[in-house]
XYZ file of N, CA and C in Angstrom:
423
model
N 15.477 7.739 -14.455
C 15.579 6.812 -13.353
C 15.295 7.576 -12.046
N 14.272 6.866 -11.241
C 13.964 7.845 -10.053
C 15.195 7.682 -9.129
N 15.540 9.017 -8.282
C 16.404 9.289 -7.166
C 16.029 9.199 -6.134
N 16.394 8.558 -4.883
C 16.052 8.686 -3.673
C 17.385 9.238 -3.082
N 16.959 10.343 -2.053
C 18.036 10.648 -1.296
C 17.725 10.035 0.291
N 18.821 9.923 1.277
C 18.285 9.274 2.433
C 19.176 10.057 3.150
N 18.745 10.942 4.543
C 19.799 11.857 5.733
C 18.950 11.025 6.830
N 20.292 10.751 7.785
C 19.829 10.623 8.997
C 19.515 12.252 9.899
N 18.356 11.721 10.419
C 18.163 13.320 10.944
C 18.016 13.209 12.328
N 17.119 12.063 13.037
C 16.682 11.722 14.219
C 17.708 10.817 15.167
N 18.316 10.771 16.211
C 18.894 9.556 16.960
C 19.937 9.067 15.946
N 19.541 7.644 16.206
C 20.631 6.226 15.369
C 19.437 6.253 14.302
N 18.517 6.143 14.062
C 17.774 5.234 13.192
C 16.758 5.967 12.284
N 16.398 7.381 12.937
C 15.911 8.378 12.207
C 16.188 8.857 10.839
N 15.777 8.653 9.740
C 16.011 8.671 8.137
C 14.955 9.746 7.792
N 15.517 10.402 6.866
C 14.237 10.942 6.224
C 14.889 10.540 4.514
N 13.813 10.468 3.741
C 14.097 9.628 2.327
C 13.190 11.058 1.430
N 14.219 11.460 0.182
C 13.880 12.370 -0.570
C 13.829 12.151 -1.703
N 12.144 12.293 -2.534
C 12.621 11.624 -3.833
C 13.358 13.083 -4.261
N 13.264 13.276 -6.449
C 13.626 14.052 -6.793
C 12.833 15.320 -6.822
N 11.489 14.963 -6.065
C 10.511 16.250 -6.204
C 10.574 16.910 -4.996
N 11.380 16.228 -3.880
C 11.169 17.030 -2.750
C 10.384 16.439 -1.851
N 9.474 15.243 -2.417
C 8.596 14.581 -0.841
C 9.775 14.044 -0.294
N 8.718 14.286 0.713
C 10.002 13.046 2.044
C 8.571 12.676 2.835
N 9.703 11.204 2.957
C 9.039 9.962 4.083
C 10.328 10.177 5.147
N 9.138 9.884 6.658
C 10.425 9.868 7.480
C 9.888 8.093 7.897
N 11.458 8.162 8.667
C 11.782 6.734 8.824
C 12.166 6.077 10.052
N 12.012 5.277 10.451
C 12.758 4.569 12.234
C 12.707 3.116 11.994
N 13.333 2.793 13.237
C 13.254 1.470 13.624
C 12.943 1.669 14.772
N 11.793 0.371 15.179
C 11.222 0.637 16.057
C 12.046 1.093 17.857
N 11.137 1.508 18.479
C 11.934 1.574 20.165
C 12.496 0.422 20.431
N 11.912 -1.138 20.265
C 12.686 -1.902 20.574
C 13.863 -2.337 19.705
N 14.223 -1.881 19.084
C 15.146 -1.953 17.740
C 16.087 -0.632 18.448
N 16.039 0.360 19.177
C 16.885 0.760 19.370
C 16.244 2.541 18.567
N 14.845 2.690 17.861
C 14.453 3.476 17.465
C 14.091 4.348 18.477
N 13.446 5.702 17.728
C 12.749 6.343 18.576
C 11.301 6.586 18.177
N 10.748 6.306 17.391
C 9.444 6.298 16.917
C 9.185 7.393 15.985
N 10.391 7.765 15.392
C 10.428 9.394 14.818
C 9.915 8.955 13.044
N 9.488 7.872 12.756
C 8.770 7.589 11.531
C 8.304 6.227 11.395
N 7.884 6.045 9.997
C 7.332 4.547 9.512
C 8.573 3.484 9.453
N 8.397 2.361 9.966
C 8.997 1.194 9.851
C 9.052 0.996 8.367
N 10.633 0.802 7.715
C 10.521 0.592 6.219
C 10.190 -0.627 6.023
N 9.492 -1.926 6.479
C 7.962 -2.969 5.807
C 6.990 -2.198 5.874
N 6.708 -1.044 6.569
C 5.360 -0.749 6.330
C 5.121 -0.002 5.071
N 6.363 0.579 4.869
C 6.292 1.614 3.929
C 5.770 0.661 2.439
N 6.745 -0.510 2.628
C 5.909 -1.444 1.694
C 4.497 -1.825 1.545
N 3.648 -1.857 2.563
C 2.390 -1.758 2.787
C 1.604 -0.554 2.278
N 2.184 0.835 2.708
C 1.693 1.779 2.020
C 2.003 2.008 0.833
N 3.110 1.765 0.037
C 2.791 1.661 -1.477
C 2.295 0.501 -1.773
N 1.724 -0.657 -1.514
C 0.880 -1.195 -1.901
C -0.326 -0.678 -2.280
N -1.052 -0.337 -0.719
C -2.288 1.124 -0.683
C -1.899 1.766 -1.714
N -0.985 2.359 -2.413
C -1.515 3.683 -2.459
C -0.935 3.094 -4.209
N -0.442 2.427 -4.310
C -0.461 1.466 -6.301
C -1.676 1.007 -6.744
N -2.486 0.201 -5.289
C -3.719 -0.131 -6.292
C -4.855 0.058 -6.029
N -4.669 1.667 -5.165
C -5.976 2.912 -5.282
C -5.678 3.909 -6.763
N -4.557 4.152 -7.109
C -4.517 4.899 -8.341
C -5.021 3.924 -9.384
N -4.378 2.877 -9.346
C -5.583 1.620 -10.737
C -7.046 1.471 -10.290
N -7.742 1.346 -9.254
C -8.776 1.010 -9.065
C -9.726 2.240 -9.469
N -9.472 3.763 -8.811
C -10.059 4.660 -9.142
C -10.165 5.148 -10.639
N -8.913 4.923 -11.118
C -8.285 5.101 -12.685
C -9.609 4.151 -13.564
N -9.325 3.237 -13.095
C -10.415 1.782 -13.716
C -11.609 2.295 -13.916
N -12.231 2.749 -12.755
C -13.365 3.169 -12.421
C -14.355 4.751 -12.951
N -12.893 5.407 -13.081
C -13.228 6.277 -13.962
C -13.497 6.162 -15.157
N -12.877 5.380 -15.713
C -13.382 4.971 -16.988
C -14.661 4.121 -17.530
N -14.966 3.525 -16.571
C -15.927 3.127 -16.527
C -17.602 3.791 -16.068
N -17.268 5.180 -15.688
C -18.014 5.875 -15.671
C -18.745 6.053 -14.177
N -17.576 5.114 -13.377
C -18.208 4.965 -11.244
C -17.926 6.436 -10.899
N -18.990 6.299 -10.183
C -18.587 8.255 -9.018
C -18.410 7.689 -7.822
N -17.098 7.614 -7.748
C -16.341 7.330 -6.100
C -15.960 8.670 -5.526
N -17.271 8.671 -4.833
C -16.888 10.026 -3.938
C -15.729 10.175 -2.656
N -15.623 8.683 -2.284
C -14.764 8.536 -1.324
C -13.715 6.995 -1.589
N -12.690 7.212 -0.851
C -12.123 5.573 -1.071
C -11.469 5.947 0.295
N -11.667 4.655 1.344
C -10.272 4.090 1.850
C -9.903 2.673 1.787
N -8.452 2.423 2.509
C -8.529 0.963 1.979
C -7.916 0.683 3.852
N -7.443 -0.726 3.981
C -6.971 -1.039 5.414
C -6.283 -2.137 5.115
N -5.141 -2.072 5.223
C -4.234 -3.053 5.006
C -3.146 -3.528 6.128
N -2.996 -4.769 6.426
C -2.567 -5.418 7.198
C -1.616 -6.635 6.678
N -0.693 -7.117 7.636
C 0.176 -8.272 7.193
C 0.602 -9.086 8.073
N 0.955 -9.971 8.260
C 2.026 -10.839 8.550
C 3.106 -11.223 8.084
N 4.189 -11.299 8.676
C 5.763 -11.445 8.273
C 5.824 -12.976 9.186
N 6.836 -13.826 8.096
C 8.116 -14.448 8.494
C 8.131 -14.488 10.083
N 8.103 -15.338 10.908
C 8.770 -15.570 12.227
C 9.880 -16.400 12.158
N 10.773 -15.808 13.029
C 12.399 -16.378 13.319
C 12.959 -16.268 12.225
N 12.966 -15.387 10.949
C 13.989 -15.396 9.913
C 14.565 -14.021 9.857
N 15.832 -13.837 8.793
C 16.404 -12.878 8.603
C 16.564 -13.039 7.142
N 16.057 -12.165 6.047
C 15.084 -11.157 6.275
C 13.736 -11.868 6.982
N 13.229 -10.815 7.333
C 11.457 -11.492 7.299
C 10.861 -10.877 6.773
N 10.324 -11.754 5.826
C 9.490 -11.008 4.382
C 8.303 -11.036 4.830
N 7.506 -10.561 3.723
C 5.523 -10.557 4.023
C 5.537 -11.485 3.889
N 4.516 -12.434 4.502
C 3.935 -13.985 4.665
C 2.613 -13.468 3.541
N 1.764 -13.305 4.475
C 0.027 -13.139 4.004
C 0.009 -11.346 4.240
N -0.610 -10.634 3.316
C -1.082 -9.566 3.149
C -2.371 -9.368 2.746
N -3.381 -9.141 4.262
C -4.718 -8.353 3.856
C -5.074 -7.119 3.570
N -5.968 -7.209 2.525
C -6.090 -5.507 1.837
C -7.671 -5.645 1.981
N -8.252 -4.689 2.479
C -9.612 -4.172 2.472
C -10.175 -2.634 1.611
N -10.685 -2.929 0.661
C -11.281 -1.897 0.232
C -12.512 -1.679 -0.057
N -12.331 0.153 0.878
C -13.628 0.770 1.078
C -13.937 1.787 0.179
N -15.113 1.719 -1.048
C -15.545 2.424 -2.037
C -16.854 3.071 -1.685
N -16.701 4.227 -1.928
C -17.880 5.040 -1.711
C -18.711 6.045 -2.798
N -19.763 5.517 -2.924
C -20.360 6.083 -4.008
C -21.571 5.601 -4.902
N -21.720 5.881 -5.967
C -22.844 5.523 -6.801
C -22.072 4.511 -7.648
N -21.463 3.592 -6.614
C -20.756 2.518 -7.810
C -20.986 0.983 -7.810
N -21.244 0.219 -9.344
C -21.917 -1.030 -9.017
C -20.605 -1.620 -8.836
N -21.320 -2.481 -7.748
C -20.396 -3.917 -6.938
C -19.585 -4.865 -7.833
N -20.143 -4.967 -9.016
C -19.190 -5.940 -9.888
C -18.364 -5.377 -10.049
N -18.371 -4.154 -10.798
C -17.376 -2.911 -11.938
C -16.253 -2.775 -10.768
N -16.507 -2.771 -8.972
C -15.822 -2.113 -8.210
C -14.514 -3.868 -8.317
N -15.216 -4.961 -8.062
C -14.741 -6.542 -7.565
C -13.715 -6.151 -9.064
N -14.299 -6.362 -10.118
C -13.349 -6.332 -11.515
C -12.310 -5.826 -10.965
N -12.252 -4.420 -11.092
C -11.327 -3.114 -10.770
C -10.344 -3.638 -9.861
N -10.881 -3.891 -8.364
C -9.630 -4.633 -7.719
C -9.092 -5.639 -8.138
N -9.953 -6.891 -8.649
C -8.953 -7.769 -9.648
C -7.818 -7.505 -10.314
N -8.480 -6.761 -11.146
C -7.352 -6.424 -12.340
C -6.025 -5.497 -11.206
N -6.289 -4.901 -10.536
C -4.982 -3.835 -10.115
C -4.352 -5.160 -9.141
N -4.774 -5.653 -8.141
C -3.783 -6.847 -7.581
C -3.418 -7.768 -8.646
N -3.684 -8.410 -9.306
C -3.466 -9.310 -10.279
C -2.699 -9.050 -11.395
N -3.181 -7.743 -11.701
C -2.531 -7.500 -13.283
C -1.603 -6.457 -13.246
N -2.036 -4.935 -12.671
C -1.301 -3.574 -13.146
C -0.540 -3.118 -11.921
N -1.204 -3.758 -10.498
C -0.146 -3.100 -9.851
C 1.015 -3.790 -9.647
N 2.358 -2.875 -9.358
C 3.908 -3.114 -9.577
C 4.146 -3.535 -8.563
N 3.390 -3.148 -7.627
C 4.022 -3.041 -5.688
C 3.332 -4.368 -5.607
N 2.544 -4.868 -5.709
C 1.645 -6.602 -5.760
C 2.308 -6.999 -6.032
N 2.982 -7.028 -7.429
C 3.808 -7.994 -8.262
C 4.598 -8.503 -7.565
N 5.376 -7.210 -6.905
C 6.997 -7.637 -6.155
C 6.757 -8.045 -5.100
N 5.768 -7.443 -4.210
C 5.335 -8.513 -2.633
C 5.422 -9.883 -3.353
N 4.355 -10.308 -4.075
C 3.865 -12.121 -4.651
C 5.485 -12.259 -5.395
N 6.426 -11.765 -5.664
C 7.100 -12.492 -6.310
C 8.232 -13.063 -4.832
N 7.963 -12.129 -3.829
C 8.755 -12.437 -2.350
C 8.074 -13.199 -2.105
N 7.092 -13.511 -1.996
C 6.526 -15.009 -1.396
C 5.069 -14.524 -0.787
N 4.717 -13.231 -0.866
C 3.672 -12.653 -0.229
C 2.477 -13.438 -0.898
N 1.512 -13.605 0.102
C 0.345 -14.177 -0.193
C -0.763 -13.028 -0.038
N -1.537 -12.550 -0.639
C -2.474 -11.346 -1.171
C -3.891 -11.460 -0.865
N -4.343 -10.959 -0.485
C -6.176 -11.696 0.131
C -6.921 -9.949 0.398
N -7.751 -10.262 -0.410
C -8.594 -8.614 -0.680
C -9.487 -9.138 -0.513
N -10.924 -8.310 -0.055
C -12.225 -8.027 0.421
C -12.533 -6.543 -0.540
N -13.834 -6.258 -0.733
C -14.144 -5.073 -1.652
C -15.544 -4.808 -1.033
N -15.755 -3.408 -0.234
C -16.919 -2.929 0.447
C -17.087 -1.914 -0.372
N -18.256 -1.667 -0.868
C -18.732 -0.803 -1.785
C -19.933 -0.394 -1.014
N -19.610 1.102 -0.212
C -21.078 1.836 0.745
C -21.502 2.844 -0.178
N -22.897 2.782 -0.324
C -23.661 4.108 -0.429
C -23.221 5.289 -0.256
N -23.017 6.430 -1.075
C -23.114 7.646 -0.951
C -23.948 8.276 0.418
């Protein structure tokens, strides 16, 4: 079972979060929240494991399929809930940028299947109510 450890280190709101290997994420709430800007807002952090769940399936996919992605980024964006407590993700846009000698279908599949099917961090946004909307740019080497 994974461990997270959590120390306040910064101000009031400053966190740093340790798994069992030793990474750390640092953490805040924002300045107007009373933060100091000393890390990531924990919704975003949800955003970045989104990124970063269904770049390991997509590249994974792709490898197998025999794509040379010399490069990947992706750009992800959201909207939350207005006037509620919590405020969850509303709509979540994901853009992904593939780079390489890779055909356009094999790349569209690949993101399919990882939002839809294998990634974990998708699952649990869409099971909060998140609404999911991907784009797939596949540039030339």
């Amino acid at each position: 079972m994974p461990k997270i450890e959590l120390s306040r280190v910064s101000g009031d709101y400053g966190f740093e979060a340790t798994d069992e290997y030793g990474h750390v994420v640092k953490m805040d709430s924002s300045p107007e929240s009373g933060g100091q800007n000393y890390g990531v807002r924990p919704m975003q952090i949800l955003l970045m494991g989104l990124a970063g769940c269904s770049a390991i399936d997509v590249i994974a996919i792709l490898k197998k399929q025999r794509q040379e992605v010399k490069d990947y980024k992706m750009v992800v964006n959201g909207e939350r809930e207005a006037g509620k407590e919590p405020s969850l993700w509303q709509t979540v846009n994901v853009e992904f940028h593939l780079y390489g000698d890779i055909d356009e279908d094999k790349a569209a599949k690949a993101v399919e299947l990882s939002i839809n099917k294998y990634c974990s961090v998708a699952a649990t946004l869409e099971k909060a109510g998140a609404d999911i909307k991907y784009k797939v740019f596949v540039h030339s080497a």
